[in-house]
Amino acid sequence: MAVRVQREDFDVGAALAELTDGRRDIGGVASFVGLVRDVSGDAQVRSMTLEHYPGMTESMLARIEAEAKARWPLDGTLIIHRYGRLEPGERIVLVATASAHRRHALEACEFLIDWLKTKAPFWKLEDTGDGERWVAAKASDDDAAARWQAGASDDRAAE
Amino acid sequence: MAVRVQREDFDVGAALAELTDGRRDIGGVASFVGLVRDVSGDAQVRSMTLEHYPGMTESMLARIEAEAKARWPLDGTLIIHRYGRLEPGERIVLVATASAHRRHALEACEFLIDWLKTKAPFWKLEDTGDGERWVAAKASDDDAAARWQAGASDDRAAE
Amino acid sequence: MRILYFAWLRQRTGTGEETIEPPPEVRDVAGLIEWLKGRGPGHAEALRDISAIRVAINQEFAGMDSAVAPGDEVALFPPMTGG
Amino acid sequence: MRILYFAWLRQRTGTGEETIEPPPEVRDVAGLIEWLKGRGPGHAEALRDISAIRVAINQEFAGMDSAVAPGDEVALFPPMTGG
């Protein structure tokens, strides 16, 4: 288990390798990388600046990881989240899970990114060229997180 | 879209970068890497040898990719599958999807690995130390593929 | 009591952090926000719509009716948009 | 007609590929498999349990009642276990 909150970019291959190096019992590694898009609604995005709550960010991410480990039998998890100014095409976040079985890795990966979106104290400021604006939270992100609220992985049937 | 069937290992970071390099419109990249485990049932696995059907393998993987692109709005997909003799801890397969929105990338990634398991002509031979044995197809893999049979991504509610 | 503001709450109040000593009748988050509005026009503007504000007390999510006490770190911010 | 065998079908028949000319009464996959059993004890053993065999004709999945014709590439193999 590892959580990193950093300004610098990260190496996806190296990060994923951390989960499996020296291991022979892992059947699969699922991952998701989120990137800055050049459009937001109908506006062009020049850059995005991520603000966060130092201290609480790390503890919330660790808690989200612990929740994933409590729900699925995972051999490893990794969350890396950047802050500061980013340009379109740049990586924002990586979540990754390793497990003996692919279903557990895939479900837990989806859970991590869904929960992180609504439970980690980050805020995005977009520079659209027409000025800056704070990104509004999306109802669809709340819905995605709520799918996992009931607890067990089997509860996805209710989605 | 790209499909590779090869004996050599692959670089996960470089492979994923292919999906996003020079792009500014991609919001997320989901991926799954399958690895050789050192146990199979109650037996230790010394090595695994993957046999495939050259020609049909490539065309089936391309068709599975095309099916994913027909179901979700994807900006890129990648499937790399190895064959030949592999040891525990080695990578077997990578599936990856890129999309403007994370849900599409995540769902399509899960679809690719589920369909590939039952529709791509590969066969695994395990060396367990007590001799070689062909891996039996799993009913759970058939079930996982069947979830996607109905077609639309919304049909996951039926899982 | 330490108050932290993030995102547009930080911009509108004009501060990311301030140390305050509210009167004893300020017992919960709603009362605290009401009292903070009196600190100036920026605060009044930032804290006008309570439904747009989320809160953490000592780095744990809390509600508008959660109790606040001297020594607490209270953070006010809009809904989160990470990932 | 070209017949390909994979996995344990290849091992038990002792061949990965053979070119054959079945008689005209062999019209579908089931008939072809029945006829192939006569090619030797290895073939008979490999092809004994038809429920364990999957088939592709010209690299497309097919069924036991699918038609076969001279010039076809017919592959016989167990259920797939890739990924």
Short mmCIF file of C-alpha atoms in Angstrom, two decimals:
data_model
loop_
_atom_site.label_atom_id
_atom_site.label_comp_id
_atom_site.label_asym_id
_atom_site.label_seq_id
_atom_site.Cartn_x
_atom_site.Cartn_y
_atom_site.Cartn_z
CA MET A 1 0.00 0.00 0.00
CA ALA A 2 1.29 3.40 -0.91
CA VAL A 3 -0.08 6.91 -1.29
CA ARG A 4 1.85 9.77 -2.86
CA VAL A 5 0.76 13.38 -3.20
CA GLN A 6 3.26 15.27 -5.28
CA ARG A 7 3.82 18.14 -7.67
CA GLU A 8 6.06 16.15 -10.07
CA ASP A 9 4.92 13.82 -12.81
CA PHE A 10 5.27 10.07 -12.28
CA ASP A 11 6.47 7.13 -14.37
CA VAL A 12 3.49 4.80 -14.87
CA GLY A 13 5.57 1.76 -15.81
CA ALA A 14 7.84 2.15 -12.80
CA ALA A 15 4.89 2.75 -10.49
CA LEU A 16 3.07 -0.38 -11.66
CA ALA A 17 6.27 -2.41 -11.44
CA GLU A 18 6.43 -1.58 -7.71
CA LEU A 19 3.30 -3.66 -7.23
CA THR A 20 4.71 -6.79 -8.84
CA ASP A 21 8.52 -6.69 -8.60
CA GLY A 22 9.79 -9.82 -6.92
CA ARG A 23 6.27 -11.24 -6.63
CA ARG A 24 5.12 -14.49 -8.23
CA ASP A 25 1.63 -14.69 -6.70
CA ILE A 26 -0.07 -11.79 -8.48
CA GLY A 27 -2.44 -12.65 -11.30
CA GLY A 28 -3.32 -9.17 -12.41
CA VAL A 29 -2.70 -5.46 -12.05
CA ALA A 30 -5.48 -3.03 -12.92
CA SER A 31 -4.79 0.67 -13.24
CA PHE A 32 -6.36 3.95 -14.19
CA VAL A 33 -4.52 7.12 -15.15
CA GLY A 34 -6.45 10.40 -15.25
CA LEU A 35 -5.21 13.18 -17.53
CA VAL A 36 -5.96 16.86 -18.07
CA ARG A 37 -8.27 17.31 -21.08
CA ASP A 38 -8.11 20.35 -23.33
CA VAL A 39 -11.85 20.86 -23.23
CA SER A 40 -14.24 21.34 -20.33
CA GLY A 41 -17.87 21.67 -21.28
CA ASP A 42 -17.75 24.03 -24.24
CA ALA A 43 -14.56 25.83 -23.20
CA GLN A 44 -10.95 25.28 -24.18
CA VAL A 45 -8.67 24.56 -21.25
CA ARG A 46 -5.24 26.19 -21.25
CA SER A 47 -4.18 24.84 -17.91
CA MET A 48 -5.53 23.38 -14.72
CA THR A 49 -4.33 24.06 -11.20
CA LEU A 50 -4.98 21.52 -8.49
CA GLU A 51 -5.24 22.74 -4.92
CA HIS A 52 -5.41 20.32 -2.02
CA TYR A 53 -5.52 20.12 1.77
CA PRO A 54 -2.07 18.94 2.84
CA GLY A 55 -2.27 16.37 5.59
CA MET A 56 -5.93 15.58 5.14
CA THR A 57 -5.32 14.58 1.52
CA GLU A 58 -2.79 11.94 2.49
CA SER A 59 -4.92 10.60 5.33
CA MET A 60 -8.06 10.42 3.17
CA LEU A 61 -6.21 8.62 0.37
CA ALA A 62 -4.77 6.15 2.86
CA ARG A 63 -8.25 5.57 4.21
CA ILE A 64 -9.65 5.00 0.70
CA GLU A 65 -6.89 2.46 0.08
CA ALA A 66 -7.61 0.73 3.38
CA GLU A 67 -11.29 0.53 2.46
CA ALA A 68 -10.41 -1.15 -0.86
CA LYS A 69 -8.19 -3.65 0.96
CA ALA A 70 -11.02 -4.39 3.38
CA ARG A 71 -13.44 -5.07 0.52
CA TRP A 72 -11.24 -7.11 -1.83
CA PRO A 73 -8.32 -9.49 -1.32
CA LEU A 74 -5.58 -7.26 -2.74
CA ASP A 75 -1.83 -7.87 -2.80
CA GLY A 76 -1.04 -4.23 -3.38
CA THR A 77 -2.49 -0.82 -4.10
CA LEU A 78 -1.00 2.46 -5.20
CA ILE A 79 -2.42 5.97 -5.44
CA ILE A 80 -0.39 8.86 -6.85
CA HIS A 81 -2.10 12.26 -7.12
CA ARG A 82 -0.48 15.43 -8.37
CA TYR A 83 -1.20 19.03 -7.39
CA GLY A 84 -0.15 22.39 -8.81
CA ARG A 85 -0.38 23.67 -12.37
CA LEU A 86 -0.88 21.11 -15.14
CA GLU A 87 -1.37 21.45 -18.87
CA PRO A 88 -3.68 19.46 -21.14
CA GLY A 89 -2.27 15.99 -21.75
CA GLU A 90 -0.51 15.87 -18.39
CA ARG A 91 -1.16 13.06 -15.93
CA ILE A 92 -3.13 13.98 -12.80
CA VAL A 93 -3.65 10.72 -10.97
CA LEU A 94 -2.80 7.04 -10.98
CA VAL A 95 -4.68 4.36 -9.07
CA ALA A 96 -3.57 0.75 -9.31
CA THR A 97 -4.43 -2.54 -7.67
CA ALA A 98 -2.80 -5.95 -7.69
CA SER A 99 -4.57 -9.19 -6.87
CA ALA A 100 -4.39 -12.92 -7.45
CA HIS A 101 -7.62 -12.67 -9.45
CA ARG A 102 -8.46 -10.16 -12.14
CA ARG A 103 -12.01 -9.40 -11.04
CA HIS A 104 -10.84 -8.22 -7.64
CA ALA A 105 -8.14 -6.01 -9.14
CA LEU A 106 -10.53 -4.50 -11.70
CA GLU A 107 -13.33 -3.80 -9.26
CA ALA A 108 -11.02 -2.35 -6.62
CA CYS A 109 -9.37 -0.09 -9.22
CA GLU A 110 -12.73 1.32 -10.26
CA PHE A 111 -13.67 1.75 -6.60
CA LEU A 112 -10.46 3.68 -5.84
CA ILE A 113 -10.95 6.25 -8.58
CA ASP A 114 -14.68 6.63 -7.87
CA TRP A 115 -14.17 7.19 -4.16
CA LEU A 116 -11.15 9.40 -4.61
CA LYS A 117 -13.16 11.74 -6.84
CA THR A 118 -15.64 12.57 -4.11
CA LYS A 119 -13.67 11.95 -0.90
CA ALA A 120 -10.16 13.33 -1.42
CA PRO A 121 -9.78 17.06 -0.74
CA PHE A 122 -8.66 18.32 -4.14
CA TRP A 123 -10.09 21.23 -6.11
CA LYS A 124 -9.51 22.02 -9.76
CA LEU A 125 -9.15 25.55 -11.12
CA GLU A 126 -9.34 25.79 -14.91
CA ASP A 127 -7.81 28.55 -17.01
CA THR A 128 -10.05 28.65 -20.06
CA GLY A 129 -8.60 31.72 -21.70
CA ASP A 130 -11.78 33.60 -20.75
CA GLY A 131 -10.48 33.62 -17.21
CA GLU A 132 -10.25 31.15 -14.40
CA ARG A 133 -13.07 29.08 -13.01
CA TRP A 134 -13.38 26.43 -10.34
CA VAL A 135 -14.56 23.10 -11.67
CA ALA A 136 -17.97 22.18 -10.27
CA ALA A 137 -18.48 18.77 -8.70
CA LYS A 138 -20.41 16.42 -10.97
CA ALA A 139 -23.58 14.61 -9.96
CA SER A 140 -22.33 11.66 -12.02
CA ASP A 141 -19.28 11.43 -9.75
CA ASP A 142 -21.52 11.38 -6.69
CA ASP A 143 -23.58 8.64 -8.31
CA ALA A 144 -20.46 6.65 -9.17
CA ALA A 145 -19.25 6.84 -5.56
CA ALA A 146 -22.70 5.99 -4.22
CA ARG A 147 -22.69 2.70 -6.14
CA TRP A 148 -20.02 1.50 -3.73
CA GLN A 149 -21.68 2.84 -0.61
CA ALA A 150 -23.49 -0.34 0.35
CA GLY A 151 -20.21 -2.11 0.85
CA ALA A 152 -19.72 -5.50 -0.72
CA SER A 153 -18.45 -5.87 -4.26
CA ASP A 154 -21.56 -7.89 -5.09
CA ASP A 155 -23.60 -4.76 -4.61
CA ARG A 156 -22.60 -3.60 -8.07
CA ALA A 157 -25.66 -5.44 -9.31
CA ALA A 158 -27.59 -2.50 -7.91
CA GLU A 159 -25.84 0.00 -10.18
CA MET B 1 -6.12 0.62 -32.18
CA ALA B 2 -3.36 -1.91 -32.04
CA VAL B 3 -2.99 -5.63 -31.48
CA ARG B 4 0.33 -7.36 -30.88
CA VAL B 5 0.97 -11.07 -30.46
CA GLN B 6 4.56 -11.64 -29.51
CA ARG B 7 7.01 -13.86 -27.68
CA GLU B 8 8.94 -11.00 -26.04
CA ASP B 9 8.01 -9.11 -22.91
CA PHE B 10 6.60 -5.58 -23.26
CA ASP B 11 7.17 -2.26 -21.49
CA VAL B 12 3.88 -1.28 -19.83
CA GLY B 13 4.74 2.39 -19.44
CA ALA B 14 5.81 2.73 -23.07
CA ALA B 15 2.74 0.82 -24.26
CA LEU B 16 0.35 3.05 -22.31
CA ALA B 17 2.19 6.17 -23.47
CA GLU B 18 1.38 5.19 -27.08
CA LEU B 19 -2.28 5.80 -26.29
CA THR B 20 -1.77 9.34 -25.04
CA ASP B 21 1.43 10.76 -26.56
CA GLY B 22 0.68 14.02 -28.34
CA ARG B 23 -2.98 13.87 -27.31
CA ARG B 24 -4.72 16.50 -25.20
CA ASP B 25 -8.28 15.17 -25.41
CA ILE B 26 -7.96 11.99 -23.37
CA GLY B 27 -9.36 12.03 -19.85
CA GLY B 28 -8.34 8.57 -18.75
CA VAL B 29 -6.45 5.41 -19.59
CA ALA B 30 -7.54 2.15 -18.01
CA SER B 31 -5.37 -0.93 -18.22
CA PHE B 32 -5.08 -4.49 -17.04
CA VAL B 33 -1.91 -6.58 -16.99
CA GLY B 34 -2.21 -10.34 -16.49
CA LEU B 35 0.73 -12.22 -14.99
CA VAL B 36 1.75 -15.84 -14.48
CA ARG B 37 1.01 -16.96 -10.91
CA ASP B 38 3.13 -19.51 -9.08
CA VAL B 39 0.10 -21.47 -7.94
CA SER B 40 -2.73 -23.06 -9.87
CA GLY B 41 -5.36 -24.76 -7.77
CA ASP B 42 -3.29 -26.65 -5.20
CA ALA B 43 -0.23 -27.09 -7.41
CA GLN B 44 2.97 -25.07 -7.68
CA VAL B 45 3.60 -23.74 -11.16
CA ARG B 46 7.18 -23.86 -12.44
CA SER B 47 6.40 -22.44 -15.85
CA MET B 48 3.55 -21.88 -18.26
CA THR B 49 3.66 -22.27 -22.02
CA LEU B 50 1.15 -20.41 -24.16
CA GLU B 51 0.20 -21.90 -27.49
CA HIS B 52 -1.92 -19.96 -29.98
CA TYR B 53 -3.39 -20.10 -33.47
CA PRO B 54 -1.29 -17.70 -35.56
CA GLY B 55 -3.43 -15.65 -37.88
CA MET B 56 -6.72 -16.36 -36.14
CA THR B 57 -5.34 -14.95 -32.89
CA GLU B 58 -4.58 -11.59 -34.47
CA SER B 59 -7.91 -11.42 -36.29
CA MET B 60 -9.91 -12.36 -33.17
CA LEU B 61 -8.08 -9.77 -31.05
CA ALA B 62 -8.70 -7.12 -33.70
CA ARG B 63 -12.36 -8.07 -33.71
CA ILE B 64 -12.58 -7.86 -29.92
CA GLU B 65 -11.01 -4.38 -30.09
CA ALA B 66 -13.46 -3.35 -32.80
CA GLU B 67 -16.35 -4.57 -30.66
CA ALA B 68 -15.13 -2.44 -27.73
CA LYS B 69 -14.88 0.60 -30.00
CA ALA B 70 -18.41 -0.01 -31.25
CA ARG B 71 -19.76 -0.14 -27.68
CA TRP B 72 -17.89 2.75 -26.07
CA PRO B 73 -16.51 6.06 -27.39
CA LEU B 74 -12.82 5.23 -27.17
CA ASP B 75 -9.85 7.26 -28.37
CA GLY B 76 -7.52 4.32 -28.38
CA THR B 77 -7.16 0.66 -27.45
CA LEU B 78 -4.21 -1.66 -27.17
CA ILE B 79 -3.92 -5.42 -26.73
CA ILE B 80 -0.56 -7.13 -26.32
CA HIS B 81 -0.56 -10.89 -25.74
CA ARG B 82 2.52 -13.06 -25.36
CA TYR B 83 3.01 -16.70 -26.28
CA GLY B 84 5.73 -19.24 -25.57
CA ARG B 85 7.26 -20.25 -22.26
CA LEU B 86 6.76 -17.92 -19.30
CA GLU B 87 7.76 -18.16 -15.66
CA PRO B 88 5.78 -17.09 -12.59
CA GLY B 89 5.81 -13.32 -12.25
CA GLU B 90 6.13 -12.73 -15.99
CA ARG B 91 3.59 -10.62 -17.87
CA ILE B 92 1.20 -12.48 -20.19
CA VAL B 93 -1.17 -9.84 -21.47
CA LEU B 94 -1.92 -6.13 -21.48
CA VAL B 95 -5.24 -4.57 -22.42
CA ALA B 96 -5.64 -0.80 -22.32
CA THR B 97 -8.26 1.74 -23.32
CA ALA B 98 -8.23 5.52 -23.61
CA SER B 99 -11.31 7.70 -23.53
CA ALA B 100 -12.44 11.22 -22.75
CA HIS B 101 -14.40 9.85 -19.78
CA ARG B 102 -13.18 7.41 -17.17
CA ARG B 103 -16.27 5.22 -17.04
CA HIS B 104 -15.98 4.35 -20.71
CA ALA B 105 -12.29 3.54 -20.40
CA LEU B 106 -12.84 1.40 -17.29
CA GLU B 107 -15.78 -0.56 -18.67
CA ALA B 108 -14.15 -1.16 -22.04
CA CYS B 109 -10.95 -2.37 -20.35
CA GLU B 110 -12.88 -4.92 -18.33
CA PHE B 111 -14.77 -5.96 -21.46
CA LEU B 112 -11.54 -6.50 -23.41
CA ILE B 113 -9.99 -8.85 -20.87
CA ASP B 114 -13.25 -10.73 -20.27
CA TRP B 115 -13.87 -11.32 -23.97
CA LEU B 116 -10.27 -12.10 -24.75
CA LYS B 117 -10.26 -14.88 -22.14
CA THR B 118 -12.99 -16.82 -23.92
CA LYS B 119 -12.65 -15.70 -27.55
CA ALA B 120 -8.94 -15.52 -28.38
CA PRO B 121 -7.36 -18.83 -29.43
CA PHE B 122 -4.73 -19.29 -26.72
CA TRP B 123 -4.11 -22.37 -24.61
CA LYS B 124 -2.06 -22.59 -21.44
CA LEU B 125 0.13 -25.57 -20.57
CA GLU B 126 1.36 -25.60 -16.97
CA ASP B 127 4.47 -27.35 -15.71
CA THR B 128 3.64 -28.11 -12.10
CA GLY B 129 6.66 -30.21 -11.26
CA ASP B 130 4.37 -33.27 -11.22
CA GLY B 131 4.31 -33.03 -14.99
CA GLU B 132 2.56 -30.88 -17.52
CA ARG B 133 -1.15 -30.22 -17.70
CA TRP B 134 -3.38 -28.13 -19.91
CA VAL B 135 -5.26 -25.46 -18.02
CA ALA B 136 -9.02 -26.08 -18.09
CA ALA B 137 -11.35 -23.28 -19.14
CA LYS B 138 -13.13 -21.74 -16.16
CA ALA B 139 -16.89 -21.44 -15.88
CA SER B 140 -16.30 -18.09 -14.15
CA ASP B 141 -14.58 -16.82 -17.30
CA ASP B 142 -17.56 -17.89 -19.41
CA ASP B 143 -19.85 -16.09 -16.96
CA ALA B 144 -17.70 -12.97 -17.08
CA ALA B 145 -17.84 -12.92 -20.88
CA ALA B 146 -21.57 -13.62 -20.91
CA ARG B 147 -22.21 -10.49 -18.86
CA TRP B 148 -21.25 -8.48 -21.95
CA GLN B 149 -23.19 -10.61 -24.39
CA ALA B 150 -26.33 -8.52 -24.43
CA GLY B 151 -24.43 -5.63 -25.91
CA ALA B 152 -24.85 -2.19 -24.39
CA SER B 153 -22.71 -1.07 -21.48
CA ASP B 154 -25.86 -0.39 -19.48
CA ASP B 155 -26.52 -4.09 -19.43
CA ARG B 156 -24.02 -4.47 -16.64
CA ALA B 157 -26.93 -3.90 -14.29
CA ALA B 158 -27.90 -7.45 -15.11
CA GLU B 159 -24.64 -8.86 -13.83
CA MET C 1 -9.47 27.97 16.58
CA ARG C 2 -7.79 27.66 13.19
CA ILE C 3 -9.92 28.21 10.10
CA LEU C 4 -8.73 27.00 6.67
CA TYR C 5 -10.32 28.07 3.39
CA PHE C 6 -9.82 26.27 0.08
CA ALA C 7 -10.60 26.95 -3.59
CA TRP C 8 -13.08 29.80 -4.12
CA LEU C 9 -13.64 30.15 -0.41
CA ARG C 10 -9.95 31.03 -0.10
CA GLN C 11 -10.18 33.46 -3.00
CA ARG C 12 -13.34 35.23 -1.81
CA THR C 13 -12.33 35.52 1.83
CA GLY C 14 -8.88 36.60 0.68
CA THR C 15 -7.18 34.24 3.12
CA GLY C 16 -6.18 30.58 3.23
CA GLU C 17 -5.90 30.43 6.99
CA GLU C 18 -6.78 32.49 10.01
CA THR C 19 -6.73 32.02 13.75
CA ILE C 20 -9.83 33.27 15.52
CA GLU C 21 -11.47 33.26 18.92
CA PRO C 22 -15.22 33.10 18.43
CA PRO C 23 -17.48 33.86 21.41
CA PRO C 24 -18.66 30.92 23.54
CA GLU C 25 -22.16 30.95 21.97
CA VAL C 26 -20.57 29.64 18.71
CA ARG C 27 -20.99 25.93 19.30
CA ASP C 28 -21.42 24.30 15.90
CA VAL C 29 -20.29 24.75 12.29
CA ALA C 30 -23.44 26.63 11.24
CA GLY C 31 -22.97 29.07 14.11
CA LEU C 32 -19.29 29.45 13.29
CA ILE C 33 -20.01 30.24 9.63
CA GLU C 34 -22.63 32.80 10.64
CA TRP C 35 -20.13 34.45 12.95
CA LEU C 36 -17.33 34.36 10.33
CA LYS C 37 -19.54 36.31 7.90
CA GLY C 38 -19.14 39.30 10.18
CA ARG C 39 -15.39 39.43 9.60
CA GLY C 40 -15.78 41.46 6.39
CA PRO C 41 -17.49 41.74 3.02
CA GLY C 42 -15.24 39.05 1.48
CA HIS C 43 -16.21 36.60 4.21
CA ALA C 44 -19.89 37.55 3.92
CA GLU C 45 -19.78 36.91 0.17
CA ALA C 46 -17.80 33.66 0.43
CA LEU C 47 -20.05 32.22 3.13
CA ARG C 48 -23.39 33.44 1.79
CA ASP C 49 -24.59 30.10 0.34
CA ILE C 50 -24.11 27.50 3.05
CA SER C 51 -25.39 24.72 0.76
CA ALA C 52 -22.26 25.13 -1.42
CA ILE C 53 -19.90 24.66 1.53
CA ARG C 54 -18.37 21.46 2.86
CA VAL C 55 -16.58 21.19 6.16
CA ALA C 56 -13.87 19.20 7.92
CA ILE C 57 -13.03 19.43 11.61
CA ASN C 58 -9.52 18.30 12.52
CA GLN C 59 -9.25 16.79 9.02
CA GLU C 60 -12.41 14.69 9.36
CA PHE C 61 -15.51 15.47 7.30
CA ALA C 62 -18.20 17.05 9.42
CA GLY C 63 -21.69 18.50 9.07
CA MET C 64 -23.21 21.92 9.69
CA ASP C 65 -24.47 20.76 13.08
CA SER C 66 -21.11 19.32 14.18
CA ALA C 67 -19.69 20.81 17.37
CA VAL C 68 -16.65 23.08 17.23
CA ALA C 69 -14.33 23.85 20.14
CA PRO C 70 -11.30 26.05 20.84
CA GLY C 71 -8.18 24.41 19.38
CA ASP C 72 -10.06 22.82 16.49
CA GLU C 73 -8.81 23.06 12.91
CA VAL C 74 -11.93 23.82 10.87
CA ALA C 75 -11.66 23.70 7.07
CA LEU C 76 -14.29 25.19 4.75
CA PHE C 77 -14.30 24.30 1.06
CA PRO C 78 -16.54 23.55 -1.93
CA PRO C 79 -17.39 19.97 -3.00
CA MET C 80 -14.18 18.19 -4.01
CA THR C 81 -13.13 17.73 -7.62
CA GLY C 82 -10.00 15.60 -7.56
CA GLY C 83 -9.09 12.61 -9.64
CA MET D 1 -8.68 -29.93 -46.61
CA ARG D 2 -6.22 -28.72 -43.97
CA ILE D 3 -6.76 -29.85 -40.38
CA LEU D 4 -5.04 -28.03 -37.49
CA TYR D 5 -4.84 -29.39 -33.95
CA PHE D 6 -3.99 -27.33 -30.90
CA ALA D 7 -3.13 -28.00 -27.24
CA TRP D 8 -3.91 -31.57 -26.09
CA LEU D 9 -5.52 -32.37 -29.43
CA ARG D 10 -2.14 -31.70 -31.03
CA GLN D 11 -0.37 -33.83 -28.43
CA ARG D 12 -2.76 -36.78 -28.59
CA THR D 13 -3.03 -36.91 -32.38
CA GLY D 14 0.73 -36.42 -32.55
CA THR D 15 0.38 -33.76 -35.23
CA GLY D 16 -0.25 -30.04 -35.42
CA GLU D 17 -1.38 -30.05 -39.00
CA GLU D 18 -2.34 -32.52 -41.70
CA THR D 19 -3.79 -32.31 -45.18
CA ILE D 20 -6.53 -34.81 -45.88
CA GLU D 21 -9.10 -35.71 -48.51
CA PRO D 22 -12.16 -37.03 -46.76
CA PRO D 23 -14.80 -38.87 -48.83
CA PRO D 24 -17.71 -36.81 -50.19
CA GLU D 25 -20.12 -38.10 -47.52
CA VAL D 26 -18.19 -36.06 -44.93
CA ARG D 27 -20.23 -32.86 -45.07
CA ASP D 28 -20.07 -31.32 -41.60
CA VAL D 29 -17.69 -31.01 -38.65
CA ALA D 30 -19.26 -33.90 -36.73
CA GLY D 31 -18.89 -36.16 -39.76
CA LEU D 32 -15.32 -34.97 -40.26
CA ILE D 33 -14.35 -35.72 -36.67
CA GLU D 34 -15.92 -39.18 -36.90
CA TRP D 35 -13.91 -39.84 -40.06
CA LEU D 36 -10.68 -38.44 -38.53
CA LYS D 37 -10.94 -40.95 -35.66
CA GLY D 38 -10.20 -43.69 -38.16
CA ARG D 39 -6.76 -42.27 -38.91
CA GLY D 40 -5.18 -44.05 -35.94
CA PRO D 41 -5.36 -44.75 -32.21
CA GLY D 42 -3.99 -41.30 -31.34
CA HIS D 43 -6.72 -39.62 -33.36
CA ALA D 44 -9.37 -41.93 -31.89
CA GLU D 45 -8.25 -41.06 -28.37
CA ALA D 46 -7.95 -37.31 -29.05
CA LEU D 47 -11.36 -37.07 -30.70
CA ARG D 48 -13.25 -39.43 -28.37
CA ASP D 49 -15.11 -36.77 -26.36
CA ILE D 50 -16.66 -34.39 -28.88
CA SER D 51 -18.08 -32.17 -26.07
CA ALA D 52 -14.51 -31.15 -25.15
CA ILE D 53 -13.69 -29.99 -28.68
CA ARG D 54 -14.14 -26.55 -30.19
CA VAL D 55 -13.82 -25.84 -33.89
CA ALA D 56 -12.96 -23.06 -36.31
CA ILE D 57 -13.41 -23.20 -40.08
CA ASN D 58 -11.20 -20.82 -42.03
CA GLN D 59 -10.38 -19.08 -38.73
CA GLU D 60 -14.02 -18.45 -37.79
CA PHE D 61 -15.63 -20.25 -34.86
CA ALA D 62 -18.02 -22.93 -36.06
CA GLY D 63 -20.27 -25.64 -34.66
CA MET D 64 -20.41 -29.41 -34.98
CA ASP D 65 -23.12 -29.09 -37.63
CA SER D 66 -21.22 -26.50 -39.69
CA ALA D 67 -20.52 -27.54 -43.29
CA VAL D 68 -16.97 -28.38 -44.37
CA ALA D 69 -15.70 -28.34 -47.95
CA PRO D 70 -12.49 -29.20 -49.80
CA GLY D 71 -9.99 -26.36 -49.41
CA ASP D 72 -11.22 -25.43 -45.91
CA GLU D 73 -8.83 -24.91 -43.02
CA VAL D 74 -10.47 -26.70 -40.08
CA ALA D 75 -8.97 -26.21 -36.62
CA LEU D 76 -9.84 -28.45 -33.65
CA PHE D 77 -8.93 -27.37 -30.13
CA PRO D 78 -10.09 -27.38 -26.51
CA PRO D 79 -11.88 -24.38 -24.94
CA MET D 80 -9.55 -21.39 -24.94
CA THR D 81 -7.58 -20.28 -21.89
CA GLY D 82 -5.78 -17.08 -22.85
CA GLY D 83 -5.51 -13.83 -20.98
#
